[in-house]
mmCIF file of C-alpha atoms and ligand atoms in Angstrom:
data_model
loop_
_atom_site.group_PDB
_atom_site.id
_atom_site.type_symbol
_atom_site.label_atom_id
_atom_site.label_comp_id
_atom_site.label_asym_id
_atom_site.label_seq_id
_atom_site.Cartn_x
_atom_site.Cartn_y
_atom_site.Cartn_z
ATOM 1 C CA UNK A 143 -32.823 11.031 9.151
ATOM 2 C CA UNK A 144 -36.549 11.834 10.079
ATOM 3 C CA UNK A 145 -37.203 11.869 13.450
ATOM 4 C CA UNK A 146 -40.010 12.724 15.665
ATOM 5 C CA UNK A 147 -39.434 13.787 19.452
ATOM 6 C CA UNK A 148 -42.344 12.816 21.290
ATOM 7 C CA UNK A 149 -43.326 13.171 24.958
ATOM 8 C CA UNK A 150 -45.157 15.061 27.683
ATOM 9 C CA UNK A 151 -44.948 18.581 28.355
ATOM 10 C CA UNK A 152 -41.591 19.378 29.926
ATOM 11 C CA UNK A 153 -39.952 16.076 29.081
ATOM 12 C CA UNK A 154 -37.025 17.546 27.822
ATOM 13 C CA UNK A 155 -38.186 17.303 23.879
ATOM 14 C CA UNK A 156 -36.750 20.778 22.883
ATOM 15 C CA UNK A 157 -33.830 20.998 24.966
ATOM 16 C CA UNK A 158 -32.094 17.534 23.369
ATOM 17 C CA UNK A 159 -34.063 18.537 20.005
ATOM 18 C CA UNK A 160 -32.230 21.922 19.420
ATOM 19 C CA UNK A 161 -28.720 20.138 20.558
ATOM 20 C CA UNK A 162 -29.011 17.010 18.675
ATOM 21 C CA UNK A 163 -30.179 18.968 15.291
ATOM 22 C CA UNK A 164 -27.050 20.967 15.739
ATOM 23 C CA UNK A 165 -24.986 18.001 15.743
ATOM 24 C CA UNK A 166 -26.707 15.826 13.213
ATOM 25 C CA UNK A 167 -26.972 19.164 10.915
ATOM 26 C CA UNK A 168 -30.673 18.840 10.377
ATOM 27 C CA UNK A 169 -33.231 21.569 10.956
ATOM 28 C CA UNK A 170 -35.336 21.295 14.384
ATOM 29 C CA UNK A 171 -38.882 21.815 13.584
ATOM 30 C CA UNK A 172 -40.574 22.652 16.731
ATOM 31 C CA UNK A 173 -44.409 23.588 16.395
ATOM 32 C CA UNK A 174 -44.314 25.097 20.054
ATOM 33 C CA UNK A 175 -41.561 27.657 18.601
ATOM 34 C CA UNK A 176 -43.243 28.432 15.494
ATOM 35 C CA UNK A 177 -46.507 29.379 16.887
ATOM 36 C CA UNK A 178 -44.579 31.513 19.684
ATOM 37 C CA UNK A 179 -43.048 33.444 17.213
ATOM 38 C CA UNK A 180 -46.257 34.245 15.440
ATOM 39 C CA UNK A 181 -47.757 35.373 18.307
ATOM 40 C CA UNK A 182 -44.608 37.846 19.147
ATOM 41 C CA UNK A 183 -44.991 39.047 15.613
ATOM 42 C CA UNK A 184 -48.380 39.374 15.864
ATOM 43 C CA UNK A 185 -49.564 37.639 12.821
ATOM 44 C CA UNK A 186 -53.308 36.502 12.470
ATOM 45 C CA UNK A 187 -52.058 32.426 12.907
ATOM 46 C CA UNK A 188 -50.591 34.067 16.151
ATOM 47 C CA UNK A 189 -53.654 35.709 17.680
ATOM 48 C CA UNK A 190 -55.839 32.341 16.897
ATOM 49 C CA UNK A 191 -52.807 29.903 18.516
ATOM 50 C CA UNK A 192 -52.613 32.295 21.707
ATOM 51 C CA UNK A 193 -56.117 31.476 22.673
ATOM 52 C CA UNK A 194 -55.307 27.903 22.892
ATOM 53 C CA UNK A 195 -51.759 27.994 23.921
ATOM 54 C CA UNK A 196 -52.641 30.322 26.988
ATOM 55 C CA UNK A 197 -55.094 27.580 28.241
ATOM 56 C CA UNK A 198 -52.739 24.974 27.483
ATOM 57 C CA UNK A 199 -55.151 23.617 24.906
ATOM 58 C CA UNK A 200 -53.961 22.224 21.435
ATOM 59 C CA UNK A 201 -53.934 24.447 18.728
ATOM 60 C CA UNK A 202 -56.753 22.878 15.980
ATOM 61 C CA UNK A 203 -55.100 20.185 13.673
ATOM 62 C CA UNK A 204 -55.483 21.860 10.295
ATOM 63 C CA UNK A 205 -53.638 25.223 11.234
ATOM 64 C CA UNK A 206 -50.873 23.007 12.830
ATOM 65 C CA UNK A 207 -50.822 20.872 9.696
ATOM 66 C CA UNK A 208 -50.590 23.854 7.085
ATOM 67 C CA UNK A 209 -47.662 25.013 8.905
ATOM 68 C CA UNK A 210 -45.663 21.619 8.813
ATOM 69 C CA UNK A 211 -46.849 20.964 5.128
ATOM 70 C CA UNK A 212 -45.181 24.527 4.504
ATOM 71 C CA UNK A 213 -42.212 23.561 6.515
ATOM 72 C CA UNK A 214 -41.049 20.459 5.588
ATOM 73 C CA UNK A 215 -41.505 22.005 1.718
ATOM 74 C CA UNK A 216 -38.656 24.258 2.345
ATOM 75 C CA UNK A 217 -35.332 22.931 0.870
ATOM 76 C CA UNK A 218 -33.259 22.504 4.291
ATOM 77 C CA UNK A 219 -35.819 19.625 5.483
ATOM 78 C CA UNK A 220 -34.790 17.777 2.103
ATOM 79 C CA UNK A 221 -31.558 16.154 3.576
ATOM 80 C CA UNK A 222 -33.840 15.290 7.148
ATOM 81 C CA UNK A 223 -35.703 17.007 10.103
ATOM 82 C CA UNK A 224 -36.035 16.563 13.616
ATOM 83 C CA UNK A 225 -39.877 17.175 14.591
ATOM 84 C CA UNK A 226 -40.287 18.351 18.061
ATOM 85 C CA UNK A 227 -43.996 18.406 19.493
ATOM 86 C CA UNK A 228 -45.515 17.799 16.253
ATOM 87 C CA UNK A 229 -47.517 15.381 15.684
ATOM 88 C CA UNK A 230 -49.557 15.512 18.892
ATOM 89 C CA UNK A 231 -53.036 13.871 17.581
ATOM 90 C CA UNK A 232 -53.643 10.840 15.379
ATOM 91 C CA UNK A 233 -54.757 13.099 12.884
ATOM 92 C CA UNK A 234 -51.743 15.044 12.769
ATOM 93 C CA UNK A 235 -49.727 11.559 12.750
ATOM 94 C CA UNK A 236 -52.076 10.523 9.600
ATOM 95 C CA UNK A 237 -51.692 13.852 8.109
ATOM 96 C CA UNK A 238 -47.591 13.764 8.474
ATOM 97 C CA UNK A 239 -47.863 10.325 7.088
ATOM 98 C CA UNK A 240 -49.522 11.452 3.854
ATOM 99 C CA UNK A 241 -47.114 14.642 3.745
ATOM 100 C CA UNK A 242 -44.107 12.613 4.101
ATOM 101 C CA UNK A 243 -45.360 10.257 1.208
ATOM 102 C CA UNK A 244 -46.050 12.805 -1.125
ATOM 103 C CA UNK A 245 -42.591 14.291 -0.392
ATOM 104 C CA UNK A 246 -41.310 10.495 -1.214
ATOM 105 C CA UNK A 247 -40.017 10.368 2.263
ATOM 106 C CA UNK A 248 -40.326 8.099 5.434
ATOM 107 C CA UNK A 249 -40.390 8.704 8.910
ATOM 108 C CA UNK A 250 -37.160 6.830 10.285
ATOM 109 C CA UNK A 251 -38.088 6.634 14.118
ATOM 110 C CA UNK A 252 -40.015 8.286 17.012
ATOM 111 C CA UNK A 253 -38.225 8.840 20.133
ATOM 112 C CA UNK A 254 -40.795 8.758 23.447
ATOM 113 C CA UNK A 255 -39.244 10.742 26.487
ATOM 114 C CA UNK A 256 -40.642 8.703 29.614
ATOM 115 C CA UNK A 257 -40.767 11.209 32.653
ATOM 116 C CA UNK A 258 -42.810 10.921 35.488
ATOM 117 C CA UNK A 259 -45.133 13.436 36.039
ATOM 118 C CA UNK A 260 -44.160 15.136 39.647
ATOM 119 C CA UNK A 261 -40.756 15.663 37.999
ATOM 120 C CA UNK A 262 -42.454 16.923 34.355
ATOM 121 C CA UNK A 263 -44.306 19.846 36.804
ATOM 122 C CA UNK A 264 -40.776 20.935 38.780
ATOM 123 C CA UNK A 265 -39.342 21.182 35.360
ATOM 124 C CA UNK A 266 -42.055 23.231 33.726
ATOM 125 C CA UNK A 267 -42.684 25.552 36.734
ATOM 126 C CA UNK A 268 -38.788 26.425 36.908
ATOM 127 C CA UNK A 269 -37.842 26.896 33.313
ATOM 128 C CA UNK A 270 -36.574 29.905 31.767
ATOM 129 C CA UNK A 271 -36.510 30.355 28.401
ATOM 130 C CA UNK A 272 -34.235 32.781 25.861
ATOM 131 C CA UNK A 273 -36.003 35.382 24.086
ATOM 132 C CA UNK A 274 -33.888 35.396 21.402
ATOM 133 C CA UNK A 275 -32.465 32.055 20.725
ATOM 134 C CA UNK A 276 -35.248 29.773 22.552
ATOM 135 C CA UNK A 277 -32.834 27.818 24.870
ATOM 136 C CA UNK A 278 -34.296 26.179 27.746
ATOM 137 C CA UNK A 279 -32.805 26.694 31.224
ATOM 138 C CA UNK A 280 -33.969 25.647 34.761
ATOM 139 C CA UNK A 281 -33.536 27.934 37.795
ATOM 140 C CA UNK A 282 -32.367 24.536 39.764
ATOM 141 C CA UNK A 283 -31.388 21.868 37.029
ATOM 142 C CA UNK A 284 -29.744 24.095 34.540
ATOM 143 C CA UNK A 285 -29.208 27.540 35.498
ATOM 144 C CA UNK A 286 -28.015 30.366 33.277
ATOM 145 C CA UNK A 287 -24.385 31.673 34.445
ATOM 146 C CA UNK A 288 -25.939 34.933 35.203
ATOM 147 C CA UNK A 289 -29.579 35.528 36.150
ATOM 148 C CA UNK A 290 -31.604 36.365 33.397
ATOM 149 C CA UNK A 291 -29.367 36.341 30.782
ATOM 150 C CA UNK A 292 -28.842 33.535 28.214
ATOM 151 C CA UNK A 293 -25.229 31.721 28.241
ATOM 152 C CA UNK A 294 -25.460 31.126 24.542
ATOM 153 C CA UNK A 295 -26.523 34.576 22.855
ATOM 154 C CA UNK A 296 -26.873 36.896 26.123
ATOM 155 C CA UNK A 297 -30.778 37.235 25.229
ATOM 156 C CA UNK A 298 -33.296 37.938 28.026
ATOM 157 C CA UNK A 299 -34.798 34.738 29.976
ATOM 158 C CA UNK A 300 -38.495 34.813 30.318
ATOM 159 C CA UNK A 301 -41.063 32.611 31.775
ATOM 160 C CA UNK A 302 -43.493 31.002 29.375
ATOM 161 C CA UNK A 303 -47.183 32.099 30.148
ATOM 162 C CA UNK A 304 -47.926 28.445 29.825
ATOM 163 C CA UNK A 305 -45.411 27.435 32.525
ATOM 164 C CA UNK A 306 -47.634 28.385 35.465
ATOM 165 C CA UNK A 307 -48.913 25.487 37.959
ATOM 166 C CA UNK A 308 -52.159 25.362 36.729
ATOM 167 C CA UNK A 309 -51.800 25.650 32.796
ATOM 168 C CA UNK A 310 -49.140 22.903 33.079
ATOM 169 C CA UNK A 311 -51.811 20.510 34.802
ATOM 170 C CA UNK A 312 -54.089 21.362 31.901
ATOM 171 C CA UNK A 313 -51.405 20.691 29.514
ATOM 172 C CA UNK A 314 -50.655 17.209 31.257
ATOM 173 C CA UNK A 315 -54.563 16.303 30.913
ATOM 174 C CA UNK A 316 -54.427 17.083 27.478
ATOM 175 C CA UNK A 317 -51.128 15.499 26.543
ATOM 176 C CA UNK A 318 -52.939 12.010 28.455
ATOM 177 C CA UNK A 319 -55.974 12.375 26.229
ATOM 178 C CA UNK A 320 -54.634 13.687 22.764
ATOM 179 C CA UNK A 321 -51.093 12.843 22.436
ATOM 180 C CA UNK A 322 -50.274 9.671 24.588
ATOM 181 C CA UNK A 323 -52.688 7.355 21.927
ATOM 182 C CA UNK A 324 -49.387 8.178 19.614
ATOM 183 C CA UNK A 325 -47.472 5.638 21.399
ATOM 184 C CA UNK A 326 -49.557 2.426 20.455
ATOM 185 C CA UNK A 327 -49.674 4.285 17.054
ATOM 186 C CA UNK A 328 -46.139 4.314 16.400
ATOM 187 C CA UNK A 329 -45.387 1.093 18.236
ATOM 188 C CA UNK A 330 -47.579 -0.832 16.138
ATOM 189 C CA UNK A 331 -45.556 0.526 13.129
ATOM 190 C CA UNK A 332 -42.267 -0.514 14.999
ATOM 191 C CA UNK A 333 -41.272 3.099 14.774
ATOM 192 C CA UNK A 334 -41.178 3.954 18.778
ATOM 193 C CA UNK A 335 -37.828 3.799 20.804
ATOM 194 C CA UNK A 336 -38.386 4.704 24.503
ATOM 195 C CA UNK A 337 -35.722 6.597 26.301
ATOM 196 C CA UNK A 338 -35.974 7.360 30.021
ATOM 197 C CA UNK A 339 -35.977 11.136 30.537
ATOM 198 C CA UNK A 340 -34.941 11.332 34.011
ATOM 199 C CA UNK A 341 -31.207 12.004 34.650
ATOM 200 C CA UNK A 342 -28.975 14.292 33.378
ATOM 201 C CA UNK A 343 -29.226 16.251 30.069
ATOM 202 C CA UNK A 344 -25.657 14.827 29.077
ATOM 203 C CA UNK A 345 -27.171 11.297 29.898
ATOM 204 C CA UNK A 346 -30.150 11.351 28.294
ATOM 205 C CA UNK A 347 -28.393 12.710 25.188
ATOM 206 C CA UNK A 348 -26.286 9.621 25.089
ATOM 207 C CA UNK A 349 -29.230 7.259 25.405
ATOM 208 C CA UNK A 350 -30.813 8.544 22.656
ATOM 209 C CA UNK A 351 -27.946 8.301 20.119
ATOM 210 C CA UNK A 352 -28.012 4.720 21.827
ATOM 211 C CA UNK A 353 -31.253 4.143 20.869
ATOM 212 C CA UNK A 354 -30.816 5.622 17.514
ATOM 213 C CA UNK A 355 -27.457 4.208 16.731
ATOM 214 C CA UNK A 356 -25.811 7.388 15.795
HETATM 215 P P1 AP5 B 182 -44.634 23.255 22.948
HETATM 216 O O1 AP5 B 182 -43.990 24.472 22.782
HETATM 217 O O2 AP5 B 182 -44.265 22.480 22.008
HETATM 218 O O3 AP5 B 182 -44.400 22.589 24.305
HETATM 219 P P2 AP5 B 182 -44.973 21.192 24.989
HETATM 220 O O4 AP5 B 182 -44.965 19.941 24.132
HETATM 221 O O5 AP5 B 182 -45.625 21.759 26.177
HETATM 222 O O6 AP5 B 182 -43.223 20.949 25.659
HETATM 223 P P3 AP5 B 182 -42.381 21.697 26.139
HETATM 224 O O7 AP5 B 182 -41.661 22.573 25.398
HETATM 225 O O8 AP5 B 182 -43.028 22.633 27.254
HETATM 226 O O9 AP5 B 182 -41.270 20.947 26.975
HETATM 227 P P4 AP5 B 182 -40.330 20.330 26.260
HETATM 228 O O10 AP5 B 182 -40.382 18.545 26.360
HETATM 229 O O11 AP5 B 182 -39.458 20.792 25.134
HETATM 230 O O12 AP5 B 182 -39.256 20.365 27.711
HETATM 231 P P5 AP5 B 182 -37.926 21.256 27.546
HETATM 232 O O13 AP5 B 182 -36.445 20.905 26.758
HETATM 233 O O14 AP5 B 182 -37.921 22.789 27.578
HETATM 234 O O15 AP5 B 182 -46.325 23.438 22.676
HETATM 235 C C1 AP5 B 182 -46.627 24.840 23.372
HETATM 236 C C2 AP5 B 182 -48.179 24.924 23.218
HETATM 237 O O16 AP5 B 182 -48.237 25.278 21.724
HETATM 238 C C3 AP5 B 182 -49.025 23.704 23.387
HETATM 239 O O17 AP5 B 182 -49.704 23.779 24.749
HETATM 240 C C4 AP5 B 182 -49.861 24.023 22.428
HETATM 241 O O18 AP5 B 182 -50.915 24.972 22.408
HETATM 242 C C5 AP5 B 182 -49.286 24.634 20.965
HETATM 243 N N1 AP5 B 182 -48.856 23.348 19.939
HETATM 244 C C6 AP5 B 182 -47.582 23.120 20.148
HETATM 245 N N2 AP5 B 182 -47.382 21.863 18.971
HETATM 246 C C7 AP5 B 182 -48.586 22.064 18.588
HETATM 247 C C8 AP5 B 182 -49.129 20.633 18.066
HETATM 248 N N3 AP5 B 182 -48.324 19.782 16.931
HETATM 249 N N4 AP5 B 182 -50.733 21.061 18.072
HETATM 250 C C9 AP5 B 182 -51.451 21.447 18.640
HETATM 251 N N5 AP5 B 182 -51.020 22.508 19.303
HETATM 252 C C10 AP5 B 182 -49.383 22.582 19.498
HETATM 253 O O19 AP5 B 182 -37.194 21.236 28.943
HETATM 254 C C11 AP5 B 182 -37.947 21.361 30.243
HETATM 255 C C12 AP5 B 182 -37.451 21.926 31.373
HETATM 256 O O20 AP5 B 182 -36.723 20.843 31.921
HETATM 257 C C13 AP5 B 182 -36.507 23.166 31.320
HETATM 258 O O21 AP5 B 182 -36.299 24.304 32.223
HETATM 259 C C14 AP5 B 182 -34.988 22.420 30.652
HETATM 260 O O22 AP5 B 182 -34.071 22.799 31.318
HETATM 261 C C15 AP5 B 182 -35.213 21.119 32.170
HETATM 262 N N6 AP5 B 182 -34.631 19.882 31.679
HETATM 263 C C16 AP5 B 182 -34.466 19.561 30.465
HETATM 264 N N7 AP5 B 182 -34.105 18.190 30.790
HETATM 265 C C17 AP5 B 182 -33.783 17.786 31.884
HETATM 266 C C18 AP5 B 182 -33.266 16.957 32.644
HETATM 267 N N8 AP5 B 182 -32.566 16.033 31.969
HETATM 268 N N9 AP5 B 182 -32.753 17.372 34.006
HETATM 269 C C19 AP5 B 182 -33.490 18.222 34.477
HETATM 270 N N10 AP5 B 182 -33.987 19.513 33.673
HETATM 271 C C20 AP5 B 182 -33.824 19.193 32.423
#
């Protein structure tokens, strides 16, 4: 199974990808998580990426494509992969097509999370993330049992720097300009399934399973 989860910031891609990748036994490959890990460990890639991420802009395509090429070449990605937050530009989608072709693999489906903008802003500004396992919580919609502590692993919860309202607005504009054109790209290939991203986390998970026939 090779899938892309596509949608605006805050649509719930990471929340669903983390759980469904575990359920399906395939790796969740999140370029956002990979970049944040590089920022935390202060690698050269992390310092370059941070400048873009703090503003809510996209990291250059060549950097991201290099990361993904390396990740898809790892043994655990052979049986399948759930791509979360990649591709995000037409150039990245074309690079993914080439990479998969080189590996003798194909993309099975692209799941698009359709969520209204006002809801995205509410979700992002209230989000808290575990420093250790990256699980996302929400102060109102999915609060942790204990304030500031991850239910899954006991790690510390924090607010992402790019979740301030000002940066969120820029991320949404960047999405509309650079990522939304992928909807037509994948629709044209008959790969796109749209899932309404409003409702409880469990209801949306069911809609994704239904859309994929799993
Ligand atoms: P990235 O980490 O990928 O961020 P994003 O796409 O902006 O997505 P988010 O993580 O913000 O949202 P999500 O859809 O995963 O929502 P979540 O499940 O957390 O990228 C960050 C940055 O890295 C980018 O801005 C860019 O700079 C760089 N980058 C990454 N990939 C790149 C690429 N390919 N190319 C170039 N640059 C790249 O949910 C959000 C909140 O809502 C949570 O609090 C959650 O608990 C809550 N929630 C989830 N579902 C529901 C629900 N059904 N009801 C109520 N609340 C819900």
